[in-house]
């Protein structure tokens, strides 16, 4: 029987060793599987994040290319209208007459002044000789027969032709020329009319558009890939980065109007979005390095990598520890057999504590809500320490208030509330040190009085107390875990050690919760930015439709009031230029507002004298919303034109005074504007109502609900406009 019992004991020990080895191998396998899972998950997240960043950059490039191409198309439309107007001025005149005509020079000089992005207007004959320029009178000796804008039109009518950038011979300012062909009476080549456009205007406007870091904006010709303008500009203003013409032509064969393509520039791969400028053979190209996503991707991946590394290190540590323990158990099984009976209870207790920690760790790893994290930590602390009461107090930076509490015994909640926890656990609150008290009833505070009194019948008193700080990675004390029991000496060093591990897990979970909230806030901000961008595009489309409707109305009204084709042309061109000036001011402010004073100055500046006494403008700074800028700008143009033809500006001694007031109103700002003419011909009421009168009385009244009063005083016309400027409703841009 004894031999059989011993044999059974040896067989049982061998089985236990085999089971121990099997568990060790299984633990090692599970640890390796966990490591592989963490690495694969991290790699997948990083890859997906990279793809999202690349897609976002491509969307930004496409939107920027569309916006800038649309802006450039508008400028070229106005430029084309300017060249056609200049061509009409010289039609039917010989070059000698053009070259010596100061009134003609004053007209093209006024055209140049009305457009801020045009440097000068030029007229060259069929030999390329300069005959007239807005820069000076008489024109200097110059010949542009070697310029591409001249040679292109010499071979045939190229319509509106945009030339390559040049450096001014006198001004040393980088510009590019836009030309139109002039035809002689027998339809042969008679020269060109051209303008020089300042590259700095494009650079200033493009710099306001928010683009990814390392982006490059290029205006180029599709025919030969010549670069017209590039931002950021090169140091010498003209040595632009070359364009991969083959890659661009390949992209055009796939999508002729707009698209994305990749190319090599200066030895580096770039991703570009292109958009055709209107219907012209010009393209707006917005590009960025293909690896521009790398920096934000690295920042975000580093954050995810930190979490993955923590989890990986924890898993590797647990796997190595478990594997080492199992190997030691297998090697020392014979010795451990004799100690099993002595350590069974201890192992059970430790196992239970480890299970609590593992369970709590798993719950905290999957939890991001702050209240539930604290609730799980307090419950786990009560289980680990055997406490009857547990609570979480916020740190001193949050005034140390109780955030959550749980009691397993009746009456202890009131006893705990009676304690001055901030005074008892002051080292934990202030210095981040663990506080362990075996019997509060005999412990004394700073003033020598005990923290609590002995228990009364039916009223339990907390004697054992432990306070453990929750320290974040930054060293800040997020809060204090406090546990209590009515028996003395309830907490020991083991409980302190377990709570230290629990607070470490709590700190990680709290950090994760904070990072998650920050990430959610950033996601929400990006959604709002995308929504604002969509609203901006829709608003821009709405503005384009309104502009076309305004032009159509001007055509109809001008045709009804014109007496001849020449009258119609002169009136229509003047009104369109006024409309273009107002739109230029709105475009510079991204279609939000235009300055009332700038509109006045653009219309009246050509009629002022050298001393500046003929025109007087008085009033505060007023920003007109886009809905009001167009009708008010056209009204000022009509009043100016009328004064120049029939009123005070038609004689040298005449003067015009414009004053306005602005005061707050319920729906926005009330504008009161008075136009007063003095020193002109005698004024009498008109025999018929023209376009200007209809604009003042009907358009302003309809669109702005304005009150217009016209006084045909013989001493001079007086016009008073009273309207309320509503606050502009326009989405804010982030950028």
XYZ file of C-alpha atoms in Angstrom:
735
model
C 0.000 0.000 0.000
C 2.838 2.363 0.868
C 4.637 1.576 -2.433
C 1.399 2.064 -4.340
C 0.757 5.379 -2.572
C 4.270 6.573 -3.350
C 3.934 5.487 -6.990
C 0.656 7.362 -7.250
C 2.331 10.412 -5.751
C 5.206 10.246 -8.286
C 2.741 9.736 -11.146
C 0.713 12.724 -9.925
C 3.880 14.849 -9.712
C 4.860 13.854 -13.272
C 1.396 14.717 -14.530
C 1.600 18.060 -12.807
C 5.014 18.740 -14.360
C 3.720 17.800 -17.807
C 0.683 20.005 -17.319
C 2.982 22.806 -16.135
C 5.167 22.459 -19.234
C 2.089 22.356 -21.457
C 0.730 25.490 -19.832
C 4.109 27.168 -20.302
C 4.145 26.333 -24.006
C 0.535 27.481 -24.369
C 1.315 30.724 -22.550
C 4.321 31.345 -24.794
C 2.232 30.631 -27.891
C -0.556 32.946 -26.732
C 1.983 35.647 -25.927
C 3.518 35.387 -29.398
C 0.043 35.398 -30.919
C -0.807 38.528 -28.933
C 2.404 40.224 -30.090
C 1.621 39.392 -33.728
C -1.951 40.623 -33.325
C -0.821 43.949 -31.831
C 1.749 44.479 -34.593
C -0.741 43.623 -37.360
C -3.396 45.882 -35.850
C -0.945 48.742 -35.527
C 0.230 48.261 -39.119
C -3.346 48.222 -40.426
C -4.270 51.403 -38.533
C -1.124 53.171 -39.742
C -1.810 52.136 -43.356
C -5.419 53.294 -43.227
C -4.385 56.606 -41.663
C -1.844 57.124 -44.453
C -4.514 56.512 -47.111
C -6.897 58.967 -45.439
C -4.210 61.665 -45.296
C -3.331 61.132 -48.970
C -7.012 61.363 -49.952
C -7.499 64.519 -47.896
C -4.451 66.162 -49.536
C -5.735 65.255 -53.006
C -9.162 66.733 -52.189
C -7.502 69.932 -50.938
C -5.431 70.186 -54.142
C -8.486 69.680 -56.360
C -10.548 72.286 -54.509
C -7.701 74.804 -54.578
C -7.147 74.254 -58.328
C -10.856 74.820 -59.015
C -11.013 77.979 -56.916
C -7.828 79.534 -58.346
C -8.716 78.606 -61.942
C -12.129 80.218 -61.544
C -10.519 83.377 -60.119
C -7.990 83.524 -62.985
C -10.749 82.993 -65.566
C -12.592 86.002 -64.193
C -9.475 88.175 -64.382
C -8.870 87.110 -67.992
C -12.489 87.856 -68.889
C -12.102 91.389 -67.528
C -8.718 91.690 -69.306
C -10.275 90.557 -72.594
C -13.020 93.130 -72.183
C -10.345 95.785 -71.525
C -8.416 94.861 -74.684
C -11.593 94.885 -76.751
C -12.412 98.318 -75.358
C -8.901 99.547 -76.208
C -9.206 98.059 -79.720
C -12.498 99.882 -80.201
C -10.882 103.189 -79.192
C -8.217 102.969 -81.936
C -10.420 101.391 -84.611
C -10.328 103.405 -87.810
C -7.359 105.602 -86.803
C -3.908 105.571 -88.340
C -0.881 104.966 -86.153
C 0.480 108.505 -86.438
C -2.806 109.876 -85.143
C -2.837 107.313 -82.340
C 0.745 108.069 -81.320
C 0.136 111.834 -80.987
C -3.340 111.734 -79.387
C -3.186 112.793 -75.722
C -6.982 112.306 -75.203
C -6.607 108.724 -76.422
C -3.662 108.270 -74.033
C -5.797 109.620 -71.171
C -8.525 107.116 -72.012
C -6.256 104.057 -71.919
C -4.543 105.463 -68.813
C -7.955 105.611 -67.116
C -8.614 102.015 -68.188
C -5.294 100.935 -66.673
C -6.028 102.775 -63.411
C -9.397 101.038 -63.038
C -7.866 97.541 -62.890
C -5.451 96.939 -59.984
C -3.719 93.895 -61.461
C -2.816 95.546 -64.825
C 0.533 97.340 -64.923
C 0.253 99.044 -68.336
C -1.690 99.028 -71.629
C 0.341 98.874 -74.907
C -0.415 99.470 -78.587
C 2.165 98.258 -81.170
C 1.955 98.498 -84.954
C 2.546 95.700 -87.459
C 6.332 96.107 -87.196
C 6.279 95.760 -83.421
C 7.032 99.434 -82.783
C 5.407 100.890 -79.673
C 2.909 103.603 -80.657
C 1.014 104.296 -77.413
C 1.241 103.139 -73.783
C -0.513 104.072 -70.559
C 2.897 104.230 -68.846
C 3.880 107.626 -70.277
C 3.134 110.117 -73.071
C 4.595 110.393 -75.575
C 5.608 106.718 -75.693
C 9.285 105.747 -75.434
C 11.126 104.093 -78.288
C 10.501 100.347 -78.046
C 9.909 97.328 -80.259
C 8.392 93.961 -79.187
C 8.644 92.085 -82.450
C 10.681 89.449 -80.619
C 8.044 88.855 -77.935
C 5.911 85.726 -78.179
C 2.720 87.763 -77.718
C 3.576 89.612 -80.970
C 4.874 86.691 -83.035
C 1.895 84.520 -82.079
C -0.634 87.119 -83.324
C 1.513 87.850 -86.427
C 0.966 84.308 -87.689
C -2.818 84.487 -87.247
C -5.543 85.665 -84.909
C -4.941 83.768 -81.665
C -7.757 85.541 -79.799
C -6.695 86.360 -76.264
C -3.057 85.180 -76.088
C -1.111 84.938 -72.823
C 2.633 85.360 -73.205
C 5.547 84.085 -71.170
C 6.661 86.088 -68.118
C 9.218 88.836 -68.646
C 11.246 91.244 -66.522
C 10.468 94.904 -67.201
C 13.380 96.627 -68.907
C 12.861 99.816 -66.942
C 10.869 98.798 -63.851
C 12.623 95.414 -63.313
C 9.195 94.119 -62.190
C 8.232 90.557 -63.262
C 5.101 90.585 -65.441
C 3.518 88.718 -68.336
C 1.701 90.101 -71.384
C -1.756 89.369 -72.757
C -2.430 90.451 -76.345
C -5.145 90.714 -78.986
C -4.597 91.091 -82.733
C -5.387 94.381 -84.449
C -6.605 94.168 -88.050
C -6.247 96.841 -90.677
C -9.024 97.997 -92.973
C -8.203 95.223 -95.476
C -8.270 92.567 -92.680
C -4.487 92.234 -92.666
C -2.300 92.206 -89.570
C -2.206 95.719 -88.151
C -0.441 95.211 -84.835
C -1.478 94.179 -81.349
C -3.159 95.625 -78.262
C -1.714 94.185 -75.069
C -1.542 94.608 -71.318
C 1.135 93.650 -68.807
C -0.135 91.863 -65.712
C 1.856 92.002 -62.472
C 2.916 88.614 -61.135
C 2.913 90.052 -57.601
C -0.887 90.396 -57.786
C -1.240 86.642 -58.287
C 1.327 85.874 -55.575
C -0.476 88.088 -53.065
C -3.829 86.487 -53.834
C -2.505 82.909 -53.927
C -0.771 83.377 -50.585
C -4.199 83.838 -48.960
C -5.330 80.345 -49.989
C -4.645 77.689 -47.378
C -2.685 74.811 -48.952
C -0.751 71.824 -47.569
C 2.873 72.414 -46.660
C 5.263 72.264 -49.627
C 2.488 73.074 -52.139
C 3.243 74.841 -55.408
C 0.741 76.819 -57.529
C 1.493 77.139 -61.269
C -0.355 78.927 -64.086
C 0.785 77.317 -67.353
C 0.043 77.069 -71.066
C -1.163 73.699 -72.301
C 0.370 74.066 -75.760
C 4.037 74.216 -74.787
C 3.974 73.803 -70.999
C 5.349 77.319 -70.478
C 4.973 78.523 -66.894
C 3.259 81.928 -66.640
C 3.282 82.334 -62.847
C 4.422 80.186 -59.949
C 3.956 80.451 -56.178
C 6.078 80.457 -54.150
C 8.055 82.597 -56.630
C 11.740 81.858 -57.345
C 14.435 84.223 -56.007
C 14.987 85.872 -59.384
C 11.205 85.949 -60.079
C 11.473 84.181 -63.454
C 13.450 80.927 -63.021
C 10.386 78.752 -62.500
C 10.561 75.064 -61.679
C 10.110 73.036 -64.901
C 6.882 71.200 -65.668
C 6.863 67.509 -66.646
C 5.159 68.126 -69.991
C 4.920 64.426 -70.896
C 3.166 63.532 -67.642
C 0.823 66.502 -67.968
C -0.084 65.643 -71.589
C -0.807 62.085 -70.503
C -3.175 63.382 -67.830
C -4.931 65.679 -70.349
C -5.582 62.724 -72.653
C -7.451 61.064 -69.804
C -9.343 64.134 -68.520
C -9.027 67.341 -70.519
C -10.646 69.768 -68.084
C -9.568 68.706 -64.592
C -7.861 65.816 -62.847
C -4.976 64.502 -60.753
C -1.598 63.162 -61.895
C 1.865 62.352 -60.585
C 5.158 63.596 -62.010
C 8.827 64.113 -61.191
C 10.078 67.661 -60.558
C 13.617 68.493 -59.484
C 14.295 64.855 -58.682
C 11.274 64.528 -56.370
C 7.899 62.938 -57.000
C 4.922 65.307 -56.711
C 1.157 64.951 -56.875
C -0.679 67.661 -58.784
C -4.280 68.711 -59.441
C -4.975 70.675 -62.620
C -7.974 72.701 -63.760
C -8.582 74.455 -67.089
C -8.935 78.230 -66.861
C -12.331 78.810 -68.445
C -12.152 77.700 -72.107
C -8.630 78.992 -72.729
C -5.606 76.723 -73.293
C -4.407 77.649 -69.802
C -4.338 75.421 -66.757
C -4.032 76.043 -63.044
C -1.767 73.391 -61.511
C -1.643 72.969 -57.707
C 0.887 70.356 -56.580
C 2.597 69.097 -53.459
C 5.302 66.538 -52.674
C 3.972 63.000 -52.900
C 5.316 62.365 -49.411
C 3.713 65.485 -47.870
C 1.492 63.231 -45.816
C 4.562 61.854 -44.046
C 4.878 64.431 -41.219
C 1.206 64.373 -40.024
C 1.139 60.626 -40.571
C 4.285 60.228 -38.466
C 2.813 62.353 -35.670
C -0.424 60.385 -35.585
C 1.281 57.039 -36.010
C 3.681 57.864 -33.185
C 0.671 58.356 -30.901
C -0.855 55.038 -31.914
C 2.565 53.453 -31.689
C 2.914 54.603 -28.093
C -0.270 52.756 -27.164
C 0.764 49.710 -29.164
C 4.214 49.763 -27.555
C 2.739 49.943 -24.057
C 0.403 47.061 -24.803
C 3.211 45.126 -26.485
C 5.623 45.635 -23.603
C 2.941 44.703 -21.087
C 2.067 41.583 -23.050
C 5.720 40.632 -23.505
C 6.363 41.212 -19.817
C 3.399 39.104 -18.791
C 4.320 36.409 -21.309
C 7.958 36.345 -20.209
C 6.946 36.340 -16.558
C 4.400 33.570 -17.043
C 6.809 31.549 -19.175
C 9.574 31.965 -16.593
C 7.234 31.023 -13.788
C 6.036 27.903 -15.561
C 9.608 26.844 -16.382
C 10.631 27.365 -12.790
C 7.608 25.409 -11.657
C 8.553 22.552 -13.981
C 12.231 22.562 -12.855
C 11.417 22.782 -9.138
C 8.251 20.695 -9.089
C 9.719 18.235 -6.601
C 10.533 21.026 -4.135
C 7.280 22.855 -4.701
C 5.277 19.731 -3.962
C 6.367 19.917 -0.331
C 5.287 23.562 -0.087
C 1.934 23.308 -1.860
C -0.043 22.858 1.310
C 1.667 25.881 2.917
C 1.131 28.259 0.021
C -2.224 27.171 -1.320
C -4.131 29.949 0.387
C -1.531 32.547 -0.586
C -1.633 31.477 -4.230
C -5.403 31.552 -4.244
C -5.364 35.038 -2.827
C -2.767 36.228 -5.349
C -4.645 34.523 -8.172
C -7.828 36.240 -7.158
C -5.997 39.582 -7.008
C -4.396 38.959 -10.403
C -7.772 38.067 -11.875
C -9.205 41.269 -10.482
C -6.315 43.261 -11.939
C -6.584 41.492 -15.315
C -10.338 41.905 -15.408
C -10.065 45.537 -14.425
C -7.227 46.102 -16.884
C -9.294 44.612 -19.715
C -12.306 46.717 -18.727
C -10.195 49.877 -18.537
C -8.506 49.176 -21.869
C -11.919 48.982 -23.566
C -13.425 51.937 -21.695
C -13.144 55.628 -22.617
C -15.864 57.160 -20.423
C -14.322 58.973 -17.437
C -17.084 58.152 -14.927
C -17.127 54.434 -15.753
C -13.322 54.256 -15.542
C -13.370 55.698 -12.007
C -16.281 53.431 -11.032
C -14.385 50.311 -12.199
C -11.232 51.397 -10.353
C -13.059 52.009 -7.039
C -14.865 48.654 -7.245
C -11.617 46.827 -8.037
C -9.819 48.574 -5.150
C -12.510 47.449 -2.705
C -12.165 43.861 -3.940
C -8.362 43.907 -3.765
C -8.082 45.413 -0.276
C -11.206 44.028 1.378
C -12.259 47.583 2.283
C -15.791 48.388 3.349
C -15.769 51.805 1.730
C -14.031 53.350 -1.276
C -14.098 56.758 -2.940
C -12.335 58.803 -5.593
C -11.441 62.459 -4.935
C -10.359 64.877 -7.667
C -6.911 66.477 -7.416
C -6.263 69.862 -5.816
C -6.371 71.520 -9.247
C -10.040 70.414 -9.334
C -10.654 71.522 -5.711
C -10.336 67.954 -4.328
C -14.063 67.260 -4.406
C -15.475 63.740 -4.031
C -16.285 62.350 -7.467
C -17.537 58.826 -6.758
C -18.033 56.631 -3.653
C -19.232 53.083 -2.851
C -19.966 51.445 0.543
C -20.444 47.747 1.375
C -21.624 48.386 4.964
C -24.525 50.412 6.273
C -23.707 53.579 8.167
C -20.159 53.955 6.818
C -21.190 56.508 4.217
C -22.136 58.981 6.960
C -18.967 58.159 8.928
C -16.821 58.706 5.834
C -18.570 61.990 5.043
C -17.721 63.220 8.552
C -13.975 62.850 7.858
C -11.863 65.744 6.554
C -10.230 63.662 3.836
C -8.219 66.576 2.418
C -6.528 67.089 5.779
C -6.070 63.383 6.600
C -4.622 62.539 3.170
C -2.781 65.827 2.637
C 0.538 64.137 1.584
C -1.342 62.255 -1.152
C -3.086 65.418 -2.414
C -0.023 67.663 -2.331
C 3.058 65.437 -2.788
C 1.658 62.316 -4.479
C 2.640 60.037 -1.554
C 0.622 57.032 -0.369
C -1.002 57.505 3.063
C -1.739 54.430 5.225
C -3.263 54.848 8.712
C -3.853 51.798 10.959
C -6.139 53.561 13.453
C -7.487 57.038 12.778
C -8.924 57.255 16.291
C -5.427 57.570 17.782
C -3.834 59.505 14.911
C -3.579 63.243 15.366
C -3.826 66.094 12.911
C -1.593 69.134 12.587
C -3.309 70.870 15.502
C -2.954 67.856 17.880
C -6.616 66.787 17.793
C -7.636 63.254 16.729
C -9.110 62.786 13.272
C -12.167 60.942 14.676
C -13.681 59.670 17.885
C -14.485 56.156 19.026
C -17.619 54.460 17.848
C -20.934 55.084 19.485
C -23.540 52.312 19.809
C -25.169 51.841 16.426
C -22.770 54.306 14.717
C -19.719 52.677 13.099
C -16.473 54.619 12.848
C -13.784 54.264 10.174
C -10.424 53.388 11.727
C -8.261 51.938 8.916
C -7.696 54.254 5.973
C -5.490 54.169 2.869
C -5.134 56.974 0.282
C -3.281 56.295 -2.998
C -2.640 59.041 -5.605
C -3.319 58.495 -9.330
C -0.248 59.939 -11.074
C -0.345 60.722 -14.788
C 2.669 60.433 -17.104
C 3.119 64.194 -16.828
C 3.584 63.892 -13.063
C 0.276 65.635 -12.312
C -1.984 64.219 -9.608
C -5.282 63.466 -11.335
C -7.017 62.324 -8.144
C -6.867 60.252 -4.932
C -8.267 56.754 -4.271
C -9.360 56.486 -0.618
C -10.414 53.203 1.084
C -11.619 52.656 4.631
C -12.617 49.916 7.108
C -14.121 50.015 10.594
C -11.451 47.602 11.918
C -7.956 48.815 12.775
C -4.822 47.619 10.906
C -6.906 46.376 7.988
C -4.484 47.481 5.241
C -0.913 46.210 4.808
C 1.970 46.611 2.362
C 0.435 44.001 0.038
C -2.732 46.063 -0.273
C -0.572 49.111 -0.907
C 1.315 47.274 -3.648
C -1.875 46.051 -5.348
C -3.353 49.533 -5.283
C -0.154 50.907 -6.823
C -0.627 48.567 -9.786
C -4.311 49.458 -10.006
C -3.600 53.196 -10.035
C -1.028 52.692 -12.796
C -3.726 51.058 -14.948
C -6.165 53.816 -13.979
C -3.665 56.482 -15.046
C -3.272 54.866 -18.485
C -7.053 54.582 -18.893
C -7.543 58.219 -17.891
C -4.854 59.293 -20.386
C -6.603 57.242 -23.091
C -9.929 58.902 -22.204
C -8.359 62.352 -22.487
C -6.708 61.546 -25.811
C -9.967 60.103 -27.139
C -11.856 63.267 -26.233
C -9.168 65.366 -27.896
C -9.344 63.181 -31.022
C -13.142 63.509 -31.127
C -12.828 67.272 -30.847
C -10.312 67.352 -33.717
C -12.572 65.158 -35.884
C -15.511 67.468 -35.206
C -13.408 70.511 -36.112
C -12.407 68.883 -39.415
C -16.053 68.082 -40.194
C -16.964 71.705 -39.533
C -14.113 72.868 -41.799
C -15.333 70.601 -44.622
C -18.900 71.865 -44.145
C -17.696 75.468 -44.311
C -15.742 74.724 -47.477
C -18.847 73.218 -49.127
C -20.871 76.272 -48.115
C -18.162 78.509 -49.606
C -18.309 76.719 -52.978
C -22.115 76.890 -53.074
C -21.988 80.577 -52.134
C -19.468 81.222 -54.924
C -21.784 79.548 -57.463
C -24.620 81.709 -56.169
C -22.481 84.857 -56.618
C -21.667 83.870 -60.216
C -25.360 83.447 -61.047
C -26.152 86.815 -59.452
C -23.364 88.488 -61.457
C -24.665 87.046 -64.741
C -28.188 88.187 -63.857
C -26.860 91.700 -63.130
C -25.019 91.833 -66.486
C -28.200 90.681 -68.266
C -30.212 93.406 -66.513
C -27.606 96.042 -67.438
C -27.743 94.969 -71.115
C -31.529 95.230 -71.204
C -31.716 98.546 -69.364
C -28.890 100.097 -71.438
C -30.508 98.957 -74.692
C -33.820 100.553 -73.705
C -32.247 103.907 -72.849
C -29.603 104.103 -75.630
C -30.271 106.268 -78.671
C -27.661 104.599 -80.918
C -25.218 101.707 -81.083
C -22.334 103.998 -79.997
C -24.340 105.290 -77.058
C -25.212 101.728 -76.098
C -21.569 100.606 -76.376
C -20.113 103.496 -74.367
C -22.740 103.219 -71.611
C -22.586 99.430 -71.466
C -18.753 99.283 -71.319
C -18.630 101.927 -68.585
C -21.173 100.052 -66.501
C -19.450 96.738 -66.977
C -16.107 98.277 -65.907
C -17.810 99.710 -62.816
C -19.274 96.300 -62.095
C -15.818 94.731 -62.594
C -14.232 97.242 -60.190
C -16.773 96.366 -57.506
C -16.257 92.664 -58.147
C -12.482 93.133 -57.866
C -12.920 94.622 -54.396
C -15.263 91.771 -53.439
C -12.837 89.173 -54.815
C -9.977 90.601 -52.735
C -12.181 90.147 -49.627
C -13.222 86.605 -50.713
C -16.750 87.845 -51.675
C -17.643 89.120 -48.242
C -17.459 92.941 -48.250
C -16.246 95.943 -50.268
C -15.185 99.333 -48.925
C -17.627 102.176 -49.714
C -14.757 104.689 -49.770
C -12.724 102.574 -52.243
C -15.745 102.345 -54.582
C -16.115 106.148 -54.431
C -12.408 106.759 -55.029
C -12.232 104.402 -58.025
C -15.159 106.217 -59.728
C -14.268 109.851 -58.858
C -10.426 109.835 -58.800
C -10.068 110.558 -62.599
C -12.107 113.801 -62.175
C -10.225 115.258 -59.193
C -7.765 118.113 -59.631
C -4.100 118.110 -58.609
C -4.872 119.807 -55.280
C -7.613 117.309 -54.482
C -10.246 120.047 -53.892
C -12.703 119.237 -56.643
C -13.893 115.959 -55.087
C -14.652 115.780 -51.372
C -15.461 112.483 -49.611
C -16.498 112.551 -45.958
C -17.711 109.641 -43.862
C -16.650 106.779 -41.604
C -15.249 103.459 -42.822
C -18.175 101.367 -44.112
C -17.843 97.810 -45.441
C -20.663 97.029 -47.891
C -21.896 93.412 -47.958
C -21.739 91.775 -51.371
C -25.531 92.070 -51.860
C -25.304 95.867 -51.479
C -21.889 96.544 -53.058
C -22.973 95.880 -56.674
C -26.146 98.086 -56.804
C -24.541 100.910 -54.778
C -21.369 100.759 -56.923
C -23.428 101.000 -60.134
C -25.482 103.867 -58.638
C -22.262 105.822 -57.889
C -21.076 105.096 -61.453
C -24.312 106.458 -62.946
C -24.157 109.602 -60.779
C -20.484 110.117 -61.746
C -21.207 109.613 -65.462
C -24.177 112.017 -65.317
C -22.063 114.639 -63.511
C -19.258 114.264 -66.084
C -21.665 114.667 -69.036
C -24.217 117.195 -67.806
C -23.428 118.172 -64.208
C -20.727 119.687 -62.018
C -17.886 117.552 -63.430
C -18.562 118.751 -66.979
C -17.048 122.199 -66.257
C -13.659 123.045 -64.656
C -15.126 124.959 -61.687
C -17.657 122.280 -60.729
C -17.300 120.312 -57.500
C -18.852 117.138 -56.090
C -19.272 116.431 -52.383
C -20.245 112.973 -51.124
C -20.917 112.506 -47.419
C -22.320 109.548 -45.547
C -23.198 108.467 -42.040
C -23.434 104.987 -40.517
C -25.260 104.111 -37.335
C -26.351 100.797 -35.771
C -29.811 99.520 -36.695
C -31.885 96.542 -35.613
C -31.054 94.436 -38.686
C -27.544 95.759 -39.353
C -26.160 99.239 -40.156
C -28.189 102.231 -41.395
C -26.373 104.086 -44.186
C -27.334 107.677 -45.073
C -25.496 108.945 -48.176
C -25.801 112.402 -49.761
C -24.479 113.295 -53.268
C -24.215 117.093 -53.755
C -23.057 118.907 -56.911
C -22.085 122.594 -56.997
C -20.587 124.965 -59.592
C -21.937 123.158 -62.646
C -24.472 124.109 -65.302
C -27.971 125.050 -64.213
C -29.963 121.942 -63.307
C -33.489 121.188 -64.439
C -35.636 118.052 -64.128
C -35.021 115.614 -67.037
C -37.617 115.187 -69.738
C -37.442 111.373 -69.578
C -36.244 108.803 -67.066
C -32.916 107.224 -68.006
C -31.054 104.156 -66.782
C -29.519 106.035 -63.833
C -32.896 107.210 -62.540
C -34.379 103.735 -62.887
C -31.341 102.245 -61.118
C -31.653 104.698 -58.215
C -35.426 104.495 -57.798
C -36.140 100.880 -58.721
C -33.054 98.705 -58.249
C -31.962 100.275 -54.966
C -35.520 100.263 -53.674
C -36.085 96.635 -54.750
C -32.771 95.040 -53.754
C -31.875 97.166 -50.709
C -35.292 98.547 -49.706
C -33.623 101.956 -49.966
C -35.299 105.362 -49.813
C -33.986 107.616 -52.631
C -34.637 111.378 -52.854
C -33.523 113.426 -55.896
C -33.554 117.242 -55.711
C -32.995 118.989 -59.075
C -31.841 122.230 -57.457
C -30.728 124.731 -60.172
C -27.484 125.222 -58.205
C -26.667 121.525 -58.423
C -28.161 118.026 -58.234
C -28.638 116.571 -54.737
C -29.330 112.840 -54.207
C -29.989 111.316 -50.769
C -29.969 107.537 -50.207
C -31.188 105.978 -46.957
C -30.911 102.195 -46.537
C -30.138 99.488 -43.984
C -27.100 97.286 -44.744
C -27.867 93.828 -43.446
C -25.063 91.910 -41.836
C -23.287 89.677 -44.394
C -24.246 86.023 -44.042
C -21.175 84.161 -45.249
C -19.425 81.006 -43.953
C -16.151 81.628 -42.142
C -13.061 80.017 -43.709
C -10.567 78.055 -41.622
C -7.726 77.850 -42.963
